[in-house]
mmCIF file of C-alpha atoms in Angstrom:
data_model
loop_
_atom_site.group_PDB
_atom_site.id
_atom_site.type_symbol
_atom_site.label_atom_id
_atom_site.label_comp_id
_atom_site.label_asym_id
_atom_site.label_seq_id
_atom_site.Cartn_x
_atom_site.Cartn_y
_atom_site.Cartn_z
ATOM 1 C CA MET A 1 132.354 -54.412 184.672
ATOM 2 C CA LEU A 2 132.700 -51.532 187.119
ATOM 3 C CA GLY A 3 135.790 -52.912 188.778
ATOM 4 C CA LEU A 4 133.599 -53.247 191.884
ATOM 5 C CA ARG A 5 132.621 -56.238 194.011
ATOM 6 C CA VAL A 6 129.355 -54.691 195.133
ATOM 7 C CA PRO A 7 126.030 -54.586 193.294
ATOM 8 C CA ALA A 8 125.099 -51.528 191.260
ATOM 9 C CA THR A 9 121.934 -50.682 189.344
ATOM 10 C CA PRO A 10 122.107 -50.471 185.520
ATOM 11 C CA GLU A 11 121.755 -46.680 185.714
ATOM 12 C CA VAL A 12 124.674 -46.364 188.120
ATOM 13 C CA ALA A 13 126.747 -48.838 186.090
ATOM 14 C CA ARG A 14 126.227 -46.817 182.894
ATOM 15 C CA ALA A 15 127.099 -43.507 184.566
ATOM 16 C CA VAL A 16 130.233 -44.996 186.108
ATOM 17 C CA ARG A 17 131.354 -46.491 182.790
ATOM 18 C CA LEU A 18 130.933 -43.127 181.070
ATOM 19 C CA THR A 19 132.835 -41.443 183.896
ATOM 20 C CA TYR A 20 135.659 -43.945 183.524
ATOM 21 C CA GLY A 21 135.758 -43.282 179.789
ATOM 22 C CA PHE A 22 135.809 -39.523 180.289
ATOM 23 C CA GLN A 23 138.650 -39.734 182.814
ATOM 24 C CA PHE A 24 140.581 -42.071 180.512
ATOM 25 C CA PHE A 25 140.478 -39.885 177.405
ATOM 26 C CA PHE A 26 140.597 -36.472 179.091
ATOM 27 C CA GLY A 27 143.649 -37.438 181.113
ATOM 28 C CA LEU A 28 145.540 -38.986 178.204
ATOM 29 C CA LEU A 29 148.066 -36.160 177.768
ATOM 30 C CA LEU A 30 150.563 -38.036 175.640
ATOM 31 C CA TRP A 31 153.093 -35.200 175.446
ATOM 32 C CA ILE A 32 153.944 -35.196 179.161
ATOM 33 C CA PRO A 33 157.075 -37.411 178.891
ATOM 34 C CA ILE A 34 158.597 -35.277 176.147
ATOM 35 C CA PHE A 35 157.271 -31.717 176.477
ATOM 36 C CA TYR A 36 160.383 -30.470 178.314
ATOM 37 C CA GLU A 37 162.710 -31.913 175.649
ATOM 38 C CA TYR A 38 160.284 -30.854 172.897
ATOM 39 C CA GLN A 39 160.358 -27.215 174.004
ATOM 40 C CA LYS A 40 164.142 -27.253 174.398
ATOM 41 C CA GLN A 41 164.511 -28.553 170.835
ATOM 42 C CA LEU A 42 162.368 -25.641 169.641
ATOM 43 C CA GLY A 43 164.728 -23.181 171.347
ATOM 44 C CA LEU A 44 163.084 -22.425 174.707
ATOM 45 C CA SER A 45 165.359 -21.971 177.720
ATOM 46 C CA ASP A 46 164.838 -23.536 181.170
ATOM 47 C CA ALA A 47 163.773 -20.126 182.496
ATOM 48 C CA GLU A 48 161.126 -19.804 179.754
ATOM 49 C CA ILE A 49 159.874 -23.382 180.182
ATOM 50 C CA PHE A 50 159.437 -23.147 183.951
ATOM 51 C CA GLY A 51 158.210 -19.556 183.666
ATOM 52 C CA ILE A 52 155.352 -20.842 181.507
ATOM 53 C CA GLN A 53 154.651 -23.510 184.127
ATOM 54 C CA SER A 54 154.429 -20.860 186.831
ATOM 55 C CA ILE A 55 152.044 -18.761 184.724
ATOM 56 C CA TYR A 56 150.001 -21.914 184.102
ATOM 57 C CA TYR A 57 149.527 -22.493 187.833
ATOM 58 C CA ILE A 58 148.623 -18.846 188.465
ATOM 59 C CA ALA A 59 146.092 -18.906 185.612
ATOM 60 C CA PHE A 60 144.620 -22.088 187.038
ATOM 61 C CA CYS A 61 144.149 -20.334 190.389
ATOM 62 C CA LEU A 62 142.402 -17.353 188.804
ATOM 63 C CA MET A 63 140.050 -19.594 186.819
ATOM 64 C CA GLU A 64 139.146 -22.099 189.529
ATOM 65 C CA ILE A 65 136.416 -20.239 191.432
ATOM 66 C CA PRO A 66 134.636 -18.843 188.328
ATOM 67 C CA THR A 67 134.577 -22.284 186.698
ATOM 68 C CA GLY A 68 133.477 -23.904 189.972
ATOM 69 C CA MET A 69 130.596 -21.431 190.153
ATOM 70 C CA VAL A 70 129.642 -22.298 186.562
ATOM 71 C CA ALA A 71 129.580 -25.998 187.455
ATOM 72 C CA ASP A 72 127.421 -25.464 190.556
ATOM 73 C CA ARG A 73 125.073 -23.171 188.674
ATOM 74 C CA PHE A 74 124.772 -24.662 185.187
ATOM 75 C CA ASP A 75 125.256 -28.409 185.793
ATOM 76 C CA TYR A 76 128.451 -30.378 186.306
ATOM 77 C CA ARG A 77 128.039 -32.107 182.936
ATOM 78 C CA THR A 78 128.174 -28.768 181.110
ATOM 79 C CA SER A 79 131.533 -28.020 182.705
ATOM 80 C CA LEU A 80 132.839 -31.430 181.726
ATOM 81 C CA TRP A 81 132.091 -31.184 178.009
ATOM 82 C CA LEU A 82 133.229 -27.558 177.888
ATOM 83 C CA GLY A 83 136.513 -28.486 179.540
ATOM 84 C CA ALA A 84 137.123 -31.321 177.091
ATOM 85 C CA SER A 85 136.306 -29.014 174.155
ATOM 86 C CA VAL A 86 138.861 -26.456 175.320
ATOM 87 C CA LEU A 87 141.415 -29.269 175.668
ATOM 88 C CA VAL A 88 140.931 -30.153 171.995
ATOM 89 C CA VAL A 89 141.851 -26.606 170.965
ATOM 90 C CA ALA A 90 144.714 -26.393 173.480
ATOM 91 C CA ASN A 91 146.551 -29.351 171.999
ATOM 92 C CA THR A 92 146.464 -28.072 168.435
ATOM 93 C CA VAL A 93 148.186 -24.787 169.335
ATOM 94 C CA PRO A 94 151.775 -26.172 169.661
ATOM 95 C CA VAL A 95 151.399 -27.824 166.255
ATOM 96 C CA PHE A 96 150.916 -24.473 164.531
ATOM 97 C CA ALA A 97 152.857 -22.240 166.916
ATOM 98 C CA GLY A 98 155.976 -23.990 168.204
ATOM 99 C CA ASN A 99 157.421 -20.999 170.051
ATOM 100 C CA TYR A 100 157.207 -19.309 173.437
ATOM 101 C CA THR A 101 153.905 -17.583 172.672
ATOM 102 C CA GLY A 102 152.376 -20.776 171.302
ATOM 103 C CA PHE A 103 153.309 -22.811 174.364
ATOM 104 C CA LEU A 104 152.110 -20.061 176.686
ATOM 105 C CA ILE A 105 148.690 -20.071 174.977
ATOM 106 C CA HIS A 106 148.732 -23.880 175.027
ATOM 107 C CA PHE A 107 149.227 -24.031 178.793
ATOM 108 C CA LEU A 108 146.730 -21.227 179.480
ATOM 109 C CA LEU A 109 144.091 -23.215 177.598
ATOM 110 C CA ILE A 110 145.130 -26.359 179.467
ATOM 111 C CA ALA A 111 144.585 -24.412 182.697
ATOM 112 C CA LEU A 112 141.097 -23.387 181.570
ATOM 113 C CA ALA A 113 140.218 -26.932 180.493
ATOM 114 C CA ARG A 114 141.394 -28.514 183.724
ATOM 115 C CA SER A 115 139.791 -25.854 185.913
ATOM 116 C CA LEU A 116 136.453 -26.532 184.213
ATOM 117 C CA ILE A 117 136.573 -30.195 185.169
ATOM 118 C CA SER A 118 138.637 -30.167 188.395
ATOM 119 C CA GLY A 119 135.743 -29.723 190.806
ATOM 120 C CA ALA A 120 132.922 -30.734 188.469
ATOM 121 C CA GLN A 121 134.130 -34.278 187.774
ATOM 122 C CA SER A 122 134.390 -35.320 191.417
ATOM 123 C CA ALA A 123 131.219 -33.416 192.339
ATOM 124 C CA TYR A 124 129.195 -35.097 189.576
ATOM 125 C CA LEU A 125 130.276 -38.579 190.589
ATOM 126 C CA TYR A 126 129.722 -37.958 194.309
ATOM 127 C CA GLU A 127 126.280 -36.400 193.851
ATOM 128 C CA TYR A 128 125.125 -38.941 191.240
ATOM 129 C CA LEU A 129 126.036 -41.930 193.404
ATOM 130 C CA ASN A 130 124.390 -40.431 196.474
ATOM 131 C CA ALA A 131 121.242 -39.613 194.473
ATOM 132 C CA HIS A 132 121.026 -43.340 193.640
ATOM 133 C CA ASN A 133 121.733 -44.410 197.251
ATOM 134 C CA ALA A 134 125.140 -45.677 196.152
ATOM 135 C CA GLY A 135 127.378 -43.218 197.987
ATOM 136 C CA HIS A 136 129.241 -46.124 199.609
ATOM 137 C CA LEU A 137 130.716 -46.890 196.177
ATOM 138 C CA TYR A 138 132.365 -43.490 195.765
ATOM 139 C CA LEU A 139 135.859 -44.235 197.102
ATOM 140 C CA LYS A 140 136.189 -47.427 195.071
ATOM 141 C CA VAL A 141 134.795 -45.831 191.896
ATOM 142 C CA GLU A 142 137.042 -42.790 192.279
ATOM 143 C CA GLY A 143 140.078 -45.014 192.712
ATOM 144 C CA VAL A 144 139.255 -47.377 189.843
ATOM 145 C CA GLY A 145 138.467 -44.395 187.599
ATOM 146 C CA ARG A 146 141.868 -42.886 188.302
ATOM 147 C CA SER A 147 143.438 -46.274 187.640
ATOM 148 C CA TYR A 148 141.711 -46.587 184.262
ATOM 149 C CA SER A 149 142.771 -43.048 183.361
ATOM 150 C CA LEU A 150 146.378 -44.182 183.708
ATOM 151 C CA VAL A 151 146.093 -47.342 181.617
ATOM 152 C CA GLY A 152 146.357 -45.598 178.243
ATOM 153 C CA LYS A 153 149.482 -43.802 179.371
ATOM 154 C CA ILE A 154 151.094 -47.135 180.186
ATOM 155 C CA VAL A 155 150.499 -48.229 176.582
ATOM 156 C CA TYR A 156 151.496 -44.992 174.814
ATOM 157 C CA TRP A 157 154.268 -43.460 176.913
ATOM 158 C CA PRO A 158 156.960 -46.102 176.172
ATOM 159 C CA VAL A 159 156.685 -45.353 172.431
ATOM 160 C CA ILE A 160 156.037 -41.623 172.596
ATOM 161 C CA SER A 161 159.699 -40.743 171.906
ATOM 162 C CA LEU A 162 159.565 -42.886 168.752
ATOM 163 C CA LEU A 163 156.354 -41.170 167.686
ATOM 164 C CA MET A 164 158.039 -37.796 168.123
ATOM 165 C CA GLN A 165 160.958 -38.940 165.974
ATOM 166 C CA TRP A 166 158.522 -40.091 163.283
ATOM 167 C CA ASN A 167 156.392 -36.947 163.457
ATOM 168 C CA MET A 168 157.475 -34.311 165.971
ATOM 169 C CA PRO A 169 154.013 -32.872 166.844
ATOM 170 C CA SER A 170 152.209 -36.265 166.768
ATOM 171 C CA PRO A 171 151.828 -36.464 170.610
ATOM 172 C CA TYR A 172 149.818 -33.234 170.491
ATOM 173 C CA TRP A 173 147.612 -34.411 167.604
ATOM 174 C CA LEU A 174 146.843 -37.679 169.394
ATOM 175 C CA THR A 175 146.043 -35.853 172.633
ATOM 176 C CA ALA A 176 143.596 -33.584 170.764
ATOM 177 C CA ILE A 177 141.834 -36.670 169.347
ATOM 178 C CA ASN A 178 141.555 -38.165 172.844
ATOM 179 C CA ALA A 179 140.028 -34.919 174.126
ATOM 180 C CA ALA A 180 137.439 -34.995 171.326
ATOM 181 C CA ILE A 181 136.367 -38.478 172.435
ATOM 182 C CA ALA A 182 136.053 -37.140 175.997
ATOM 183 C CA VAL A 183 133.651 -34.451 174.702
ATOM 184 C CA VAL A 184 131.363 -37.129 173.250
ATOM 185 C CA LEU A 185 131.389 -39.155 176.486
ATOM 186 C CA ALA A 186 130.653 -36.077 178.618
ATOM 187 C CA LEU A 187 127.613 -35.280 176.473
ATOM 188 C CA LYS A 188 126.273 -38.787 177.160
ATOM 189 C CA LEU A 189 126.491 -38.554 180.954
ATOM 190 C CA PRO A 190 123.030 -38.947 182.553
ATOM 191 C CA PRO A 191 121.601 -36.109 184.668
ATOM 192 C CA ILE A 192 121.677 -36.300 188.452
ATOM 193 C CA PRO A 193 118.188 -37.308 189.697
ATOM 194 C CA GLY A 194 116.454 -34.440 191.448
ATOM 195 C CA TRP A 195 119.043 -31.844 190.439
ATOM 196 C CA GLU A 196 117.552 -28.521 189.348
ATOM 197 C CA ARG A 197 119.300 -25.471 188.020
ATOM 198 C CA PRO A 198 119.359 -22.838 190.803
ATOM 199 C CA ALA A 199 117.062 -19.922 190.107
ATOM 200 C CA GLY A 200 118.275 -16.355 190.391
ATOM 201 C CA LYS A 201 120.269 -13.630 188.719
ATOM 202 C CA THR A 202 124.002 -13.173 188.335
ATOM 203 C CA SER A 203 124.161 -11.324 191.646
ATOM 204 C CA GLU A 204 122.831 -14.430 193.369
ATOM 205 C CA LEU A 205 125.377 -16.533 191.524
ATOM 206 C CA LEU A 206 128.141 -14.316 192.878
ATOM 207 C CA ALA A 207 126.590 -14.591 196.311
ATOM 208 C CA GLY A 208 127.273 -18.299 196.058
ATOM 209 C CA VAL A 209 130.974 -17.529 196.437
ATOM 210 C CA GLY A 210 130.207 -15.991 199.784
ATOM 211 C CA GLY A 211 128.252 -19.095 200.705
ATOM 212 C CA ALA A 212 131.216 -21.295 199.814
ATOM 213 C CA PHE A 213 133.621 -19.147 201.849
ATOM 214 C CA GLY A 214 131.106 -19.175 204.701
ATOM 215 C CA ALA A 215 131.006 -22.976 204.643
ATOM 216 C CA LEU A 216 134.791 -23.056 204.667
ATOM 217 C CA ARG A 217 135.012 -20.657 207.628
ATOM 218 C CA LYS A 218 132.623 -22.800 209.643
ATOM 219 C CA SER A 219 134.576 -26.015 209.072
ATOM 220 C CA ARG A 220 138.170 -25.936 210.301
ATOM 221 C CA TRP A 221 138.315 -29.653 209.587
ATOM 222 C CA LEU A 222 137.580 -29.061 205.880
ATOM 223 C CA LEU A 223 140.160 -26.263 205.701
ATOM 224 C CA LEU A 224 142.875 -28.421 207.277
ATOM 225 C CA LEU A 225 142.058 -31.301 204.932
ATOM 226 C CA MET A 226 142.481 -28.934 201.988
ATOM 227 C CA ILE A 227 145.858 -27.825 203.328
ATOM 228 C CA GLN A 228 146.888 -31.457 203.818
ATOM 229 C CA GLY A 229 146.102 -32.092 200.159
ATOM 230 C CA ILE A 230 148.398 -29.252 199.070
ATOM 231 C CA ALA A 231 151.559 -31.124 200.054
ATOM 232 C CA MET A 232 150.423 -34.294 198.314
ATOM 233 C CA PHE A 233 149.345 -32.562 195.099
ATOM 234 C CA THR A 234 152.429 -30.335 194.909
ATOM 235 C CA LEU A 235 154.817 -33.250 195.298
ATOM 236 C CA VAL A 236 153.006 -35.289 192.643
ATOM 237 C CA ARG A 237 152.669 -32.445 190.155
ATOM 238 C CA ILE A 238 156.201 -31.130 190.518
ATOM 239 C CA LEU A 239 157.891 -34.540 190.397
ATOM 240 C CA GLN A 240 155.823 -36.268 187.702
ATOM 241 C CA VAL A 241 155.579 -33.265 185.375
ATOM 242 C CA ASN A 242 158.306 -30.733 186.120
ATOM 243 C CA LEU A 243 161.088 -32.723 187.797
ATOM 244 C CA PHE A 244 160.738 -36.117 186.142
ATOM 245 C CA GLN A 245 162.864 -35.329 183.092
ATOM 246 C CA PRO A 246 165.574 -33.239 184.862
ATOM 247 C CA VAL A 247 165.963 -35.971 187.519
ATOM 248 C CA LEU A 248 166.495 -38.708 184.934
ATOM 249 C CA GLU A 249 168.807 -36.413 182.987
ATOM 250 C CA SER A 250 170.905 -35.844 186.121
ATOM 251 C CA LYS A 251 171.215 -39.634 186.526
ATOM 252 C CA HIS A 252 172.393 -39.946 182.901
ATOM 253 C CA VAL A 253 169.341 -41.949 181.824
ATOM 254 C CA SER A 254 168.876 -41.813 178.035
ATOM 255 C CA VAL A 255 165.894 -39.792 176.801
ATOM 256 C CA ASN A 256 164.804 -42.902 174.876
ATOM 257 C CA TRP A 257 163.964 -44.515 178.223
ATOM 258 C CA TYR A 258 161.890 -41.636 179.583
ATOM 259 C CA GLY A 259 158.607 -42.960 178.227
ATOM 260 C CA SER A 260 159.289 -46.476 179.530
ATOM 261 C CA VAL A 261 160.202 -45.224 182.999
ATOM 262 C CA LEU A 262 157.099 -43.047 183.159
ATOM 263 C CA ALA A 263 155.006 -45.997 181.981
ATOM 264 C CA ALA A 264 156.458 -48.180 184.753
ATOM 265 C CA MET A 265 155.659 -45.488 187.307
ATOM 266 C CA THR A 266 152.140 -45.277 185.927
ATOM 267 C CA ILE A 267 151.600 -49.035 186.245
ATOM 268 C CA PHE A 268 152.385 -48.834 189.957
ATOM 269 C CA GLU A 269 150.189 -45.766 190.338
ATOM 270 C CA ALA A 270 147.280 -47.405 188.493
ATOM 271 C CA VAL A 271 147.411 -50.572 190.599
ATOM 272 C CA ALA A 272 147.529 -48.577 193.839
ATOM 273 C CA ALA A 273 144.761 -46.191 192.734
ATOM 274 C CA ALA A 274 142.381 -49.124 192.270
ATOM 275 C CA ARG A 275 142.946 -50.237 195.877
ATOM 276 C CA PRO A 276 142.523 -47.185 198.120
ATOM 277 C CA LEU A 277 140.343 -49.041 200.639
ATOM 278 C CA TRP A 278 143.171 -51.241 201.903
ATOM 279 C CA LEU A 279 145.112 -48.600 203.852
ATOM 280 C CA SER A 280 142.096 -46.390 204.548
ATOM 281 C CA LYS A 281 140.332 -49.213 206.407
ATOM 282 C CA LYS A 282 143.416 -50.035 208.454
ATOM 283 C CA ILE A 283 144.376 -46.609 209.809
ATOM 284 C CA GLY A 284 141.634 -44.224 208.623
ATOM 285 C CA PRO A 285 141.540 -41.857 205.628
ATOM 286 C CA ALA A 286 143.139 -38.761 207.200
ATOM 287 C CA LYS A 287 146.048 -40.759 208.657
ATOM 288 C CA SER A 288 146.429 -42.548 205.306
ATOM 289 C CA VAL A 289 146.937 -39.312 203.377
ATOM 290 C CA PHE A 290 149.392 -38.087 206.024
ATOM 291 C CA LEU A 291 151.458 -41.292 205.936
ATOM 292 C CA LEU A 292 151.447 -41.524 202.137
ATOM 293 C CA THR A 293 152.552 -37.899 201.768
ATOM 294 C CA VAL A 294 155.474 -38.449 204.146
ATOM 295 C CA VAL A 295 156.547 -41.525 202.156
ATOM 296 C CA MET A 296 156.406 -39.439 198.941
ATOM 297 C CA ALA A 297 158.599 -36.760 200.503
ATOM 298 C CA LEU A 298 161.172 -39.273 201.740
ATOM 299 C CA SER A 299 161.261 -40.941 198.319
ATOM 300 C CA ILE A 300 162.205 -37.617 196.744
ATOM 301 C CA GLY A 301 164.914 -37.012 199.333
ATOM 302 C CA PHE A 302 166.540 -40.421 198.852
ATOM 303 C CA VAL A 303 166.784 -39.816 195.093
ATOM 304 C CA VAL A 304 169.767 -37.508 195.730
ATOM 305 C CA PRO A 305 172.374 -40.119 196.781
ATOM 306 C CA SER A 306 170.952 -42.837 194.514
ATOM 307 C CA GLY A 307 172.097 -44.114 191.139
ATOM 308 C CA GLY A 308 169.931 -44.461 188.061
ATOM 309 C CA VAL A 309 168.369 -47.855 188.881
ATOM 310 C CA VAL A 310 167.608 -47.011 192.526
ATOM 311 C CA THR A 311 166.203 -43.669 191.428
ATOM 312 C CA ILE A 312 163.729 -45.446 189.134
ATOM 313 C CA VAL A 313 162.726 -47.747 192.034
ATOM 314 C CA LEU A 314 162.143 -44.699 194.249
ATOM 315 C CA LEU A 315 160.077 -43.046 191.518
ATOM 316 C CA CYS A 316 157.922 -46.174 191.338
ATOM 317 C CA LEU A 317 157.488 -46.152 195.135
ATOM 318 C CA PHE A 318 156.481 -42.516 194.878
ATOM 319 C CA SER A 319 153.887 -43.469 192.260
ATOM 320 C CA VAL A 320 152.371 -46.183 194.461
ATOM 321 C CA THR A 321 151.780 -43.710 197.279
ATOM 322 C CA ALA A 322 150.454 -41.072 194.866
ATOM 323 C CA GLY A 323 147.999 -43.489 193.299
ATOM 324 C CA MET A 324 146.567 -44.559 196.629
ATOM 325 C CA SER A 325 146.380 -41.079 198.177
ATOM 326 C CA PHE A 326 144.375 -39.211 195.516
ATOM 327 C CA PRO A 327 141.022 -41.069 195.815
ATOM 328 C CA ILE A 328 141.260 -41.097 199.613
ATOM 329 C CA GLN A 329 141.853 -37.335 199.674
ATOM 330 C CA LYS A 330 138.917 -36.692 197.335
ATOM 331 C CA LYS A 331 136.555 -38.712 199.507
ATOM 332 C CA LEU A 332 137.788 -36.948 202.632
ATOM 333 C CA LEU A 333 137.018 -33.568 201.086
ATOM 334 C CA ASN A 334 133.623 -34.533 199.686
ATOM 335 C CA ASP A 335 132.517 -36.033 203.005
ATOM 336 C CA ALA A 336 133.664 -32.902 204.859
ATOM 337 C CA ILE A 337 131.752 -30.420 202.653
ATOM 338 C CA PRO A 338 128.842 -29.142 204.780
ATOM 339 C CA ASP A 339 126.632 -27.785 201.951
ATOM 340 C CA SER A 340 126.372 -29.640 198.635
ATOM 341 C CA ARG A 341 125.159 -26.472 196.847
ATOM 342 C CA TYR A 342 128.756 -25.269 196.841
ATOM 343 C CA ARG A 343 130.469 -28.620 196.234
ATOM 344 C CA ALA A 344 132.201 -27.810 192.929
ATOM 345 C CA THR A 345 133.192 -24.329 194.158
ATOM 346 C CA LEU A 346 134.698 -25.697 197.374
ATOM 347 C CA LEU A 347 136.564 -28.415 195.499
ATOM 348 C CA SER A 348 137.844 -25.692 193.178
ATOM 349 C CA MET A 349 139.087 -23.739 196.193
ATOM 350 C CA GLU A 350 141.268 -26.690 197.129
ATOM 351 C CA SER A 351 142.633 -26.694 193.580
ATOM 352 C CA ILE A 352 143.417 -22.980 193.911
ATOM 353 C CA MET A 353 145.529 -23.668 196.984
ATOM 354 C CA ASP A 354 147.283 -26.545 195.213
ATOM 355 C CA ARG A 355 148.123 -24.578 192.075
ATOM 356 C CA ALA A 356 149.138 -21.445 193.985
ATOM 357 C CA VAL A 357 151.785 -23.415 195.839
ATOM 358 C CA CYS A 358 152.824 -25.160 192.603
ATOM 359 C CA ALA A 359 153.276 -21.749 190.937
ATOM 360 C CA VAL A 360 155.697 -20.640 193.634
ATOM 361 C CA VAL A 361 157.524 -23.971 193.621
ATOM 362 C CA ALA A 362 157.841 -23.947 189.804
ATOM 363 C CA VAL A 363 159.533 -20.530 189.901
ATOM 364 C CA ALA A 364 161.915 -21.723 192.612
ATOM 365 C CA LEU A 365 162.584 -24.919 190.672
ATOM 366 C CA GLY A 366 163.556 -22.965 187.564
ATOM 367 C CA ALA A 367 166.039 -20.937 189.603
ATOM 368 C CA TYR A 368 167.533 -24.027 191.253
ATOM 369 C CA LEU A 369 167.899 -25.832 187.905
ATOM 370 C CA ALA A 370 169.462 -22.783 186.270
ATOM 371 C CA GLY A 371 172.016 -22.747 189.088
ATOM 372 C CA GLY A 372 172.703 -26.486 188.792
ATOM 373 C CA ARG A 373 171.269 -27.132 192.277
ATOM 374 C CA LEU A 374 168.725 -29.855 191.582
ATOM 375 C CA ASN A 375 169.860 -32.058 194.489
ATOM 376 C CA GLU A 376 169.571 -29.166 196.915
ATOM 377 C CA PHE A 377 166.005 -28.572 195.735
ATOM 378 C CA LEU A 378 165.084 -32.254 196.213
ATOM 379 C CA VAL A 379 166.449 -32.393 199.755
ATOM 380 C CA LEU A 380 164.807 -29.107 200.710
ATOM 381 C CA SER A 381 161.435 -30.221 199.296
ATOM 382 C CA SER A 382 161.612 -33.480 201.234
ATOM 383 C CA ALA A 383 162.570 -31.889 204.552
ATOM 384 C CA VAL A 384 160.046 -29.033 204.364
ATOM 385 C CA THR A 385 157.202 -31.414 203.486
ATOM 386 C CA VAL A 386 157.913 -33.750 206.418
ATOM 387 C CA ILE A 387 158.091 -30.852 208.882
ATOM 388 C CA LEU A 388 154.895 -29.233 207.610
ATOM 389 C CA MET A 389 153.003 -32.530 207.638
ATOM 390 C CA ALA A 390 154.033 -33.110 211.268
ATOM 391 C CA LEU A 391 152.715 -29.669 212.240
ATOM 392 C CA LEU A 392 149.501 -30.243 210.310
ATOM 393 C CA ALA A 393 148.988 -33.631 211.966
ATOM 394 C CA GLY A 394 149.000 -31.908 215.346
ATOM 395 C CA LEU A 395 146.380 -29.409 214.202
ATOM 396 C CA LEU A 396 144.166 -32.151 212.752
ATOM 397 C CA ILE A 397 144.322 -34.107 216.009
ATOM 398 C CA ALA A 398 143.420 -30.974 217.992
ATOM 399 C CA VAL A 399 140.443 -30.144 215.760
ATOM 400 C CA ARG A 400 139.176 -33.735 215.793
ATOM 401 C CA THR A 401 139.431 -33.859 219.605
ATOM 402 C CA THR A 402 137.492 -30.596 219.892
ATOM 403 C CA ARG A 403 134.766 -31.881 217.559
ATOM 404 C CA ARG A 404 134.363 -35.082 219.591
ATOM 405 C CA ARG A 405 134.115 -33.133 222.870
ATOM 406 C CA ARG A 406 131.437 -30.882 221.415
ATOM 407 C CA ALA A 407 129.529 -33.888 220.074
ATOM 408 C CA ARG A 408 129.472 -35.461 223.568
ATOM 409 C CA LEU A 409 128.142 -32.242 225.062
ATOM 410 C CA VAL A 410 125.189 -32.073 222.653
ATOM 411 C CA PRO A 411 122.130 -33.622 224.392
#
């Protein structure tokens, strides 16, 4: 029932099922395969579309720490149902305001919704499982949950272009309905045993930010892991959301196939996400994320000389590596956090780094596309990622060696 081969208590099983359901419906953004084409049909230019994306990432960065503090202070479950509620509103905006302002508001609300759940969702699951002495299940549950969240997309995305032809704003209406279901599931999540709301005034809440930064300063390992995740997240976000449609367009793939191609990519991602233990056990979690990120970067680079069919194969390979890397990266970060009081805030800090880089990349992408230099952007992204990952690998090895030496010196 849990997608696990290990025993779980009824309480843990129920919480995991509700978490799966929340991830499934919250993540079911049905407009992703067509939003670029949708906005172009409504008269937005490439510069406006990617400008909105850049603003979205910046807004996400600004909201991450405040929403992480809210989650740590007022309960992770509160952040989850609030985030889903905001998502309901966000997806009705384009229906009534199909212009630049409407889409800007839409993406700002999406940023708020996702920032409310970005750290809270992982933190809730990690803390709940550990409170029930089931922390060993986290990696598998995180991976299976991500896999389930992709299943609905596999079903809907192949027909989303037809739905848009039948009723242009229907993908946004359906996404709003999914978000409403996520609200209900979040409200049913059980509390974490032993968790108590921290006492204190607002000044003490703000002091928690200092505590989170202090924890980050003390752990170079955690900081480097966050930086390692930036490359992975940026590649996934930029390719699957921002570059997916322009890449297929450059290969002369009909827009009617976009949903089917994205569904195929999602199948590979879902299968890989449910099996993160395979590679992690063989070479270790940190090495796994490094290797998978390099494969993602090379996949993007080889798209340039490839035809339409090979490009789709490369996109599917990219999706396999993305699916496997996300749960491993989340477990790495959660295990490296030295103080659980700041878990959601620290996880939000990683999201800030991710979105900040995405904001810069989105602006650059808009400029490259406007100049007809998509292939140059793909090659540059691939080369820079490989070089940076090699440098980061050296730093991770140095920090790990230092930690082991210090551990041997402790009596």
